[in-house]
Amino acid sequence: MNLKVTSILVAVVLVGACQPQAPTRLGSASSGTPSASAAVVPSAPTSVAPVDSGAPPAALTIYGAASLKGALEQVNASYETGHPGTTLTLSTDSSAALATQIEQGAPADVFLSADITYPRKLADKGLADGAVVNFAGNVLTIIVPADNPGGLATPADLAKSGVKVIAAGDDVPITTYAKQVADLLAKIPGYPAGFATAYDANVVTKEDNVKAVVAKIELGEGDAGIVYVTDAMASAKVGTIAFPAEANVAVIYAGVVVKDSTNLVAAHAFLDWLSGAEAQLVLARLGFTAPAS
């Protein structure tokens, strides 16, 4: 099936559409006119002057969810530019794996999760310094290989017999969000009441994190997977199928400073900066939404 190349903005807006859409290619921009409907990507200024937080220079280790890898590479570079002498080392994996490592004493300064659950768990266990900070949001979409061998056209096809779904592990945030979506789809007229059960039955493998799900679909090792829109935007080898608006779930990225950090002042300065205008501009360009309050 040929996948139509559209602009990144149009592809993102499609996620909020009420009617299911056929697979769309994300990544390459076309000359199409963007939709005037409510945009998923938050509005942001075209440029923001770097702001010096006044924090002392420090070497910080940032533990970030796998879906944040590309974004954090850009965000960290901006922060280092605006904060001479500060260096940021990034380590990414599933939020669950990173939280476990921190619980076991891993030397992280800041933990950035693809949900709010794991930061709160660290806080509840006395492993966080200060409050949990929401710094970004996201939207879910379905990805299929470029040639769409499974012939998927709508979200309902995720429950079709014989479709091979690639998912992440049960403790990975994307899986929790995907299950919420499946439950919502089952309540929409036209979708079978047993949709969620049929979807689960089609899962053929569970990967360590969402990036691994994308990689499997890119290689054609599965027919479909549920990922974040930002992951789909970063790949030129997948097509997308939008979920109806009724099935949208709130994806919240949250962070916390690790209590055992040896650079608490600098760590708090970075986390505060992450929810500020300069970092939000970078995140918005990559398809992330504004943080939920």
mmCIF file of C-alpha atoms in Angstrom:
data_model
loop_
_atom_site.group_PDB
_atom_site.id
_atom_site.type_symbol
_atom_site.label_atom_id
_atom_site.label_comp_id
_atom_site.label_asym_id
_atom_site.label_seq_id
_atom_site.Cartn_x
_atom_site.Cartn_y
_atom_site.Cartn_z
ATOM 1 C CA MET A 1 0.000 0.000 0.000
ATOM 2 C CA ASN A 2 1.455 3.384 -0.939
ATOM 3 C CA LEU A 3 1.721 5.754 2.013
ATOM 4 C CA LYS A 4 1.082 9.418 1.266
ATOM 5 C CA VAL A 5 3.870 11.763 2.251
ATOM 6 C CA THR A 6 2.533 14.676 4.277
ATOM 7 C CA SER A 7 3.970 17.482 6.310
ATOM 8 C CA ILE A 8 4.988 16.713 9.858
ATOM 9 C CA LEU A 9 2.440 19.165 11.239
ATOM 10 C CA VAL A 10 -0.439 17.649 9.315
ATOM 11 C CA ALA A 11 0.585 14.170 10.454
ATOM 12 C CA VAL A 12 0.578 15.266 14.055
ATOM 13 C CA VAL A 13 -2.786 17.011 13.793
ATOM 14 C CA LEU A 14 -4.269 13.845 12.311
ATOM 15 C CA VAL A 15 -3.779 12.142 15.634
ATOM 16 C CA GLY A 16 -6.643 14.151 17.021
ATOM 17 C CA ALA A 17 -8.991 13.498 14.114
ATOM 18 C CA CYS A 18 -12.331 11.933 14.916
ATOM 19 C CA GLN A 19 -12.341 9.499 11.991
ATOM 20 C CA PRO A 20 -9.695 6.763 11.551
ATOM 21 C CA GLN A 21 -7.230 7.476 8.780
ATOM 22 C CA ALA A 22 -5.254 5.321 6.388
ATOM 23 C CA PRO A 23 -1.505 5.025 7.051
ATOM 24 C CA THR A 24 0.407 8.245 6.511
ATOM 25 C CA ARG A 25 4.148 8.740 6.136
ATOM 26 C CA LEU A 26 5.740 10.994 8.731
ATOM 27 C CA GLY A 27 9.076 12.667 8.332
ATOM 28 C CA SER A 28 9.240 14.347 4.903
ATOM 29 C CA ALA A 29 7.535 17.695 4.507
ATOM 30 C CA SER A 30 5.318 18.443 1.539
ATOM 31 C CA SER A 31 3.794 21.668 0.314
ATOM 32 C CA GLY A 32 0.366 20.790 1.712
ATOM 33 C CA THR A 33 -1.532 23.382 3.730
ATOM 34 C CA PRO A 34 -1.570 22.694 7.491
ATOM 35 C CA SER A 35 -4.939 22.120 9.128
ATOM 36 C CA ALA A 36 -6.450 24.968 11.113
ATOM 37 C CA SER A 37 -7.835 22.597 13.762
ATOM 38 C CA ALA A 38 -6.378 22.422 17.282
ATOM 39 C CA ALA A 39 -2.736 21.527 16.869
ATOM 40 C CA VAL A 40 -1.050 18.820 18.893
ATOM 41 C CA VAL A 41 2.264 20.681 18.836
ATOM 42 C CA PRO A 42 2.010 23.646 21.225
ATOM 43 C CA SER A 43 2.436 27.139 19.904
ATOM 44 C CA ALA A 44 5.839 28.560 20.757
ATOM 45 C CA PRO A 45 7.977 31.546 19.818
ATOM 46 C CA THR A 46 10.298 31.070 16.884
ATOM 47 C CA SER A 47 13.288 31.851 19.070
ATOM 48 C CA VAL A 48 14.048 32.272 22.739
ATOM 49 C CA ALA A 49 17.174 33.874 24.148
ATOM 50 C CA PRO A 50 19.147 31.506 26.398
ATOM 51 C CA VAL A 51 18.488 32.163 30.069
ATOM 52 C CA ASP A 52 21.219 31.683 32.648
ATOM 53 C CA SER A 53 19.654 30.106 35.734
ATOM 54 C CA GLY A 54 22.510 31.262 37.923
ATOM 55 C CA ALA A 55 23.246 27.681 38.962
ATOM 56 C CA PRO A 56 26.925 26.821 39.455
ATOM 57 C CA PRO A 57 28.628 24.822 36.675
ATOM 58 C CA ALA A 58 28.299 21.098 37.268
ATOM 59 C CA ALA A 59 28.511 17.702 35.628
ATOM 60 C CA LEU A 60 25.005 16.199 35.656
ATOM 61 C CA THR A 61 23.857 12.715 34.727
ATOM 62 C CA ILE A 62 20.372 12.715 33.207
ATOM 63 C CA TYR A 63 18.372 9.485 33.151
ATOM 64 C CA GLY A 64 15.724 9.854 30.433
ATOM 65 C CA ALA A 65 12.956 7.732 28.946
ATOM 66 C CA ALA A 66 13.871 6.114 25.623
ATOM 67 C CA SER A 67 11.259 8.186 23.782
ATOM 68 C CA LEU A 68 13.096 11.327 24.892
ATOM 69 C CA LYS A 69 16.507 10.368 23.500
ATOM 70 C CA GLY A 70 16.578 12.566 20.393
ATOM 71 C CA ALA A 71 14.833 15.439 22.151
ATOM 72 C CA LEU A 72 17.165 15.381 25.134
ATOM 73 C CA GLU A 73 20.209 15.366 22.897
ATOM 74 C CA GLN A 74 19.016 18.681 21.460
ATOM 75 C CA VAL A 75 17.732 20.064 24.756
ATOM 76 C CA ASN A 76 20.951 19.200 26.555
ATOM 77 C CA ALA A 77 23.023 20.906 23.867
ATOM 78 C CA SER A 78 20.952 24.085 24.313
ATOM 79 C CA TYR A 79 21.374 23.959 28.059
ATOM 80 C CA GLU A 80 25.133 23.490 27.870
ATOM 81 C CA THR A 81 25.383 26.427 25.454
ATOM 82 C CA GLY A 82 23.525 28.687 27.850
ATOM 83 C CA HIS A 83 25.339 27.383 30.914
ATOM 84 C CA PRO A 84 29.089 27.377 30.194
ATOM 85 C CA GLY A 85 30.982 24.874 32.292
ATOM 86 C CA THR A 86 27.992 22.586 32.782
ATOM 87 C CA THR A 87 28.107 19.164 31.125
ATOM 88 C CA LEU A 88 25.160 16.802 30.800
ATOM 89 C CA THR A 89 25.576 13.049 30.360
ATOM 90 C CA LEU A 90 22.481 11.285 29.027
ATOM 91 C CA SER A 91 21.465 7.693 29.733
ATOM 92 C CA THR A 92 18.223 6.395 28.176
ATOM 93 C CA ASP A 93 16.123 3.271 28.620
ATOM 94 C CA SER A 94 12.555 2.455 29.562
ATOM 95 C CA SER A 95 11.294 4.568 32.448
ATOM 96 C CA ALA A 96 10.754 1.404 34.482
ATOM 97 C CA ALA A 97 14.329 0.223 33.998
ATOM 98 C CA LEU A 98 15.773 3.622 34.889
ATOM 99 C CA ALA A 99 13.642 3.918 38.029
ATOM 100 C CA THR A 100 14.839 0.487 39.136
ATOM 101 C CA GLN A 101 18.451 1.488 38.565
ATOM 102 C CA ILE A 102 17.975 4.600 40.693
ATOM 103 C CA GLU A 103 16.367 2.530 43.448
ATOM 104 C CA GLN A 104 19.464 0.344 43.361
ATOM 105 C CA GLY A 105 21.768 3.328 43.807
ATOM 106 C CA ALA A 106 22.668 4.340 40.251
ATOM 107 C CA PRO A 107 24.357 7.790 40.259
ATOM 108 C CA ALA A 108 21.697 9.832 38.457
ATOM 109 C CA ASP A 109 21.080 13.508 39.156
ATOM 110 C CA VAL A 110 17.778 13.936 37.290
ATOM 111 C CA PHE A 111 15.196 11.321 36.264
ATOM 112 C CA LEU A 112 12.901 12.115 33.303
ATOM 113 C CA SER A 113 10.096 9.616 32.784
ATOM 114 C CA ALA A 114 7.513 9.018 30.048
ATOM 115 C CA ASP A 115 4.871 9.020 32.753
ATOM 116 C CA ILE A 116 4.214 10.505 36.162
ATOM 117 C CA THR A 117 3.980 7.133 37.914
ATOM 118 C CA TYR A 118 7.667 6.305 38.230
ATOM 119 C CA PRO A 119 8.783 9.746 39.461
ATOM 120 C CA ARG A 120 6.025 9.594 42.073
ATOM 121 C CA LYS A 121 7.172 6.130 43.129
ATOM 122 C CA LEU A 122 10.691 7.442 43.695
ATOM 123 C CA ALA A 123 9.270 10.351 45.680
ATOM 124 C CA ASP A 124 7.110 8.021 47.767
ATOM 125 C CA LYS A 125 10.196 5.937 48.582
ATOM 126 C CA GLY A 126 12.122 8.998 49.721
ATOM 127 C CA LEU A 127 14.467 8.894 46.736
ATOM 128 C CA ALA A 128 13.516 12.276 45.258
ATOM 129 C CA ASP A 129 14.492 15.789 46.282
ATOM 130 C CA GLY A 130 11.646 18.231 45.850
ATOM 131 C CA ALA A 131 8.471 18.013 43.824
ATOM 132 C CA VAL A 132 7.706 16.024 40.688
ATOM 133 C CA VAL A 133 7.718 18.372 37.667
ATOM 134 C CA ASN A 134 5.576 17.814 34.562
ATOM 135 C CA PHE A 135 7.609 19.031 31.590
ATOM 136 C CA ALA A 136 6.001 17.658 28.402
ATOM 137 C CA GLY A 137 3.125 15.766 26.866
ATOM 138 C CA ASN A 138 2.683 13.513 23.854
ATOM 139 C CA VAL A 139 0.107 11.718 21.710
ATOM 140 C CA LEU A 140 -0.141 8.091 20.668
ATOM 141 C CA THR A 141 -0.310 6.765 17.123
ATOM 142 C CA ILE A 142 -0.114 3.447 15.304
ATOM 143 C CA ILE A 143 2.930 2.768 13.146
ATOM 144 C CA VAL A 144 3.203 0.256 10.315
ATOM 145 C CA PRO A 145 6.115 -0.674 8.027
ATOM 146 C CA ALA A 146 6.480 1.539 4.968
ATOM 147 C CA ASP A 147 4.956 -1.114 2.697
ATOM 148 C CA ASN A 148 2.202 -1.924 5.229
ATOM 149 C CA PRO A 149 2.282 -5.714 4.680
ATOM 150 C CA GLY A 150 -0.560 -6.259 7.144
ATOM 151 C CA GLY A 151 -2.838 -3.979 5.149
ATOM 152 C CA LEU A 152 -3.925 -1.976 8.180
ATOM 153 C CA ALA A 153 -6.168 0.993 7.418
ATOM 154 C CA THR A 154 -7.864 1.873 10.725
ATOM 155 C CA PRO A 155 -7.227 1.269 14.442
ATOM 156 C CA ALA A 156 -9.875 -1.469 14.328
ATOM 157 C CA ASP A 157 -7.429 -3.550 12.302
ATOM 158 C CA LEU A 158 -5.202 -3.944 15.364
ATOM 159 C CA ALA A 159 -7.661 -6.593 16.534
ATOM 160 C CA LYS A 160 -7.933 -8.336 13.164
ATOM 161 C CA SER A 161 -6.958 -12.004 13.211
ATOM 162 C CA GLY A 162 -3.410 -12.615 12.018
ATOM 163 C CA VAL A 163 -2.088 -9.087 12.587
ATOM 164 C CA LYS A 164 1.324 -9.160 14.274
ATOM 165 C CA VAL A 165 1.575 -6.426 16.892
ATOM 166 C CA ILE A 166 4.907 -5.354 18.379
ATOM 167 C CA ALA A 167 4.554 -4.008 21.914
ATOM 168 C CA ALA A 168 6.784 -3.011 24.807
ATOM 169 C CA GLY A 169 7.067 -4.753 28.153
ATOM 170 C CA ASP A 170 4.210 -4.630 30.636
ATOM 171 C CA ASP A 171 6.011 -2.191 32.952
ATOM 172 C CA VAL A 172 6.909 0.285 30.190
ATOM 173 C CA PRO A 173 4.732 3.458 30.113
ATOM 174 C CA ILE A 174 3.870 3.114 26.409
ATOM 175 C CA THR A 175 2.241 -0.244 27.195
ATOM 176 C CA THR A 176 0.116 1.291 29.939
ATOM 177 C CA TYR A 177 -1.004 4.040 27.571
ATOM 178 C CA ALA A 178 -1.672 1.517 24.775
ATOM 179 C CA LYS A 179 -3.901 -0.546 27.047
ATOM 180 C CA GLN A 180 -5.856 2.571 27.971
ATOM 181 C CA VAL A 181 -6.369 3.317 24.277
ATOM 182 C CA ALA A 182 -7.495 -0.251 23.572
ATOM 183 C CA ASP A 183 -10.053 -0.040 26.377
ATOM 184 C CA LEU A 184 -11.363 3.268 25.016
ATOM 185 C CA LEU A 185 -11.615 1.918 21.469
ATOM 186 C CA ALA A 186 -13.696 -1.005 22.731
ATOM 187 C CA LYS A 187 -16.327 1.497 23.903
ATOM 188 C CA ILE A 188 -16.618 3.297 20.558
ATOM 189 C CA PRO A 189 -19.556 2.301 18.315
ATOM 190 C CA GLY A 190 -18.305 0.139 15.469
ATOM 191 C CA TYR A 191 -15.491 -1.421 17.477
ATOM 192 C CA PRO A 192 -16.053 -4.900 18.943
ATOM 193 C CA ALA A 193 -16.554 -5.072 22.710
ATOM 194 C CA GLY A 194 -13.721 -7.597 22.817
ATOM 195 C CA PHE A 195 -11.316 -5.284 20.999
ATOM 196 C CA ALA A 196 -8.827 -5.008 23.874
ATOM 197 C CA THR A 197 -8.661 -8.791 24.301
ATOM 198 C CA ALA A 198 -8.199 -9.348 20.568
ATOM 199 C CA TYR A 199 -5.472 -6.694 20.464
ATOM 200 C CA ASP A 200 -3.603 -8.369 23.325
ATOM 201 C CA ALA A 201 -3.862 -11.717 21.547
ATOM 202 C CA ASN A 202 -2.154 -10.222 18.484
ATOM 203 C CA VAL A 203 0.948 -9.121 20.419
ATOM 204 C CA VAL A 204 3.785 -11.344 19.193
ATOM 205 C CA THR A 205 6.697 -9.800 21.083
ATOM 206 C CA LYS A 206 7.329 -7.371 23.940
ATOM 207 C CA GLU A 207 10.363 -5.117 23.634
ATOM 208 C CA ASP A 208 12.458 -3.335 26.270
ATOM 209 C CA ASN A 209 11.278 0.143 25.307
ATOM 210 C CA VAL A 210 9.376 2.139 22.701
ATOM 211 C CA LYS A 211 12.450 2.749 20.526
ATOM 212 C CA ALA A 212 12.834 -1.009 20.165
ATOM 213 C CA VAL A 213 9.196 -1.218 19.028
ATOM 214 C CA VAL A 214 9.897 1.351 16.309
ATOM 215 C CA ALA A 215 13.028 -0.522 15.220
ATOM 216 C CA LYS A 216 11.107 -3.795 14.830
ATOM 217 C CA ILE A 217 8.426 -2.134 12.719
ATOM 218 C CA GLU A 218 11.043 -0.388 10.577
ATOM 219 C CA LEU A 219 12.562 -3.804 9.851
ATOM 220 C CA GLY A 220 9.175 -5.273 8.965
ATOM 221 C CA GLU A 221 9.266 -7.762 11.829
ATOM 222 C CA GLY A 222 5.712 -6.875 12.788
ATOM 223 C CA ASP A 223 2.609 -5.397 11.178
ATOM 224 C CA ALA A 224 1.915 -2.625 13.672
ATOM 225 C CA GLY A 225 2.835 -1.055 16.974
ATOM 226 C CA ILE A 226 1.517 1.695 19.213
ATOM 227 C CA VAL A 227 4.089 4.418 19.893
ATOM 228 C CA TYR A 228 4.317 8.132 20.591
ATOM 229 C CA VAL A 229 3.805 10.526 17.696
ATOM 230 C CA THR A 230 7.284 11.915 18.318
ATOM 231 C CA ASP A 231 8.813 8.484 17.697
ATOM 232 C CA ALA A 232 6.919 8.176 14.421
ATOM 233 C CA MET A 233 8.014 11.662 13.375
ATOM 234 C CA ALA A 234 11.638 10.678 13.891
ATOM 235 C CA SER A 235 11.411 7.731 11.477
ATOM 236 C CA ALA A 236 11.268 7.891 7.679
ATOM 237 C CA LYS A 237 10.605 4.151 7.486
ATOM 238 C CA VAL A 238 7.122 3.909 8.963
ATOM 239 C CA GLY A 239 3.607 4.998 8.151
ATOM 240 C CA THR A 240 1.047 6.043 10.736
ATOM 241 C CA ILE A 241 -2.617 5.481 11.489
ATOM 242 C CA ALA A 242 -4.273 8.025 13.772
ATOM 243 C CA PHE A 243 -6.507 7.146 16.681
ATOM 244 C CA PRO A 244 -9.967 8.751 16.860
ATOM 245 C CA ALA A 245 -10.288 11.656 19.275
ATOM 246 C CA GLU A 246 -12.445 9.562 21.595
ATOM 247 C CA ALA A 247 -9.479 7.272 22.214
ATOM 248 C CA ASN A 248 -6.921 9.950 23.053
ATOM 249 C CA VAL A 249 -5.203 9.492 26.403
ATOM 250 C CA ALA A 250 -3.215 11.999 28.429
ATOM 251 C CA VAL A 251 0.492 11.282 28.049
ATOM 252 C CA ILE A 252 2.478 13.121 30.712
ATOM 253 C CA TYR A 253 6.256 13.304 30.924
ATOM 254 C CA ALA A 254 7.456 14.086 34.435
ATOM 255 C CA GLY A 255 10.819 14.499 36.082
ATOM 256 C CA VAL A 256 12.363 14.602 39.507
ATOM 257 C CA VAL A 257 15.721 15.400 41.057
ATOM 258 C CA VAL A 258 17.320 12.335 42.625
ATOM 259 C CA LYS A 259 17.871 12.795 46.356
ATOM 260 C CA ASP A 260 21.392 11.340 46.293
ATOM 261 C CA SER A 261 22.561 13.785 43.608
ATOM 262 C CA THR A 262 25.843 15.436 44.529
ATOM 263 C CA ASN A 263 24.773 18.539 42.559
ATOM 264 C CA LEU A 264 21.304 19.279 43.905
ATOM 265 C CA VAL A 265 21.303 23.005 43.085
ATOM 266 C CA ALA A 266 22.394 22.426 39.484
ATOM 267 C CA ALA A 267 20.000 19.485 39.090
ATOM 268 C CA HIS A 268 17.019 21.563 40.224
ATOM 269 C CA ALA A 269 18.091 24.391 37.922
ATOM 270 C CA PHE A 270 18.090 22.030 34.939
ATOM 271 C CA LEU A 271 14.688 20.530 35.764
ATOM 272 C CA ASP A 272 13.179 23.989 36.232
ATOM 273 C CA TRP A 273 14.701 25.117 32.928
ATOM 274 C CA LEU A 274 13.245 22.078 31.162
ATOM 275 C CA SER A 275 9.700 23.322 31.706
ATOM 276 C CA GLY A 276 10.630 26.865 30.668
ATOM 277 C CA ALA A 277 10.282 28.648 27.324
ATOM 278 C CA GLU A 278 13.654 27.757 25.793
ATOM 279 C CA ALA A 279 13.376 24.007 26.342
ATOM 280 C CA GLN A 280 9.676 23.985 25.445
ATOM 281 C CA LEU A 281 10.501 25.519 22.064
ATOM 282 C CA VAL A 282 12.866 22.650 21.283
ATOM 283 C CA LEU A 283 10.388 20.034 22.488
ATOM 284 C CA ALA A 284 7.513 21.592 20.516
ATOM 285 C CA ARG A 285 9.517 21.502 17.291
ATOM 286 C CA LEU A 286 9.940 17.758 17.816
ATOM 287 C CA GLY A 287 6.215 17.168 18.305
ATOM 288 C CA PHE A 288 5.901 17.173 22.082
ATOM 289 C CA THR A 289 2.993 19.022 23.640
ATOM 290 C CA ALA A 290 3.045 21.490 26.508
ATOM 291 C CA PRO A 291 3.248 19.931 29.974
ATOM 292 C CA ALA A 292 -0.012 19.213 31.752
ATOM 293 C CA SER A 293 -0.521 21.164 34.945
#
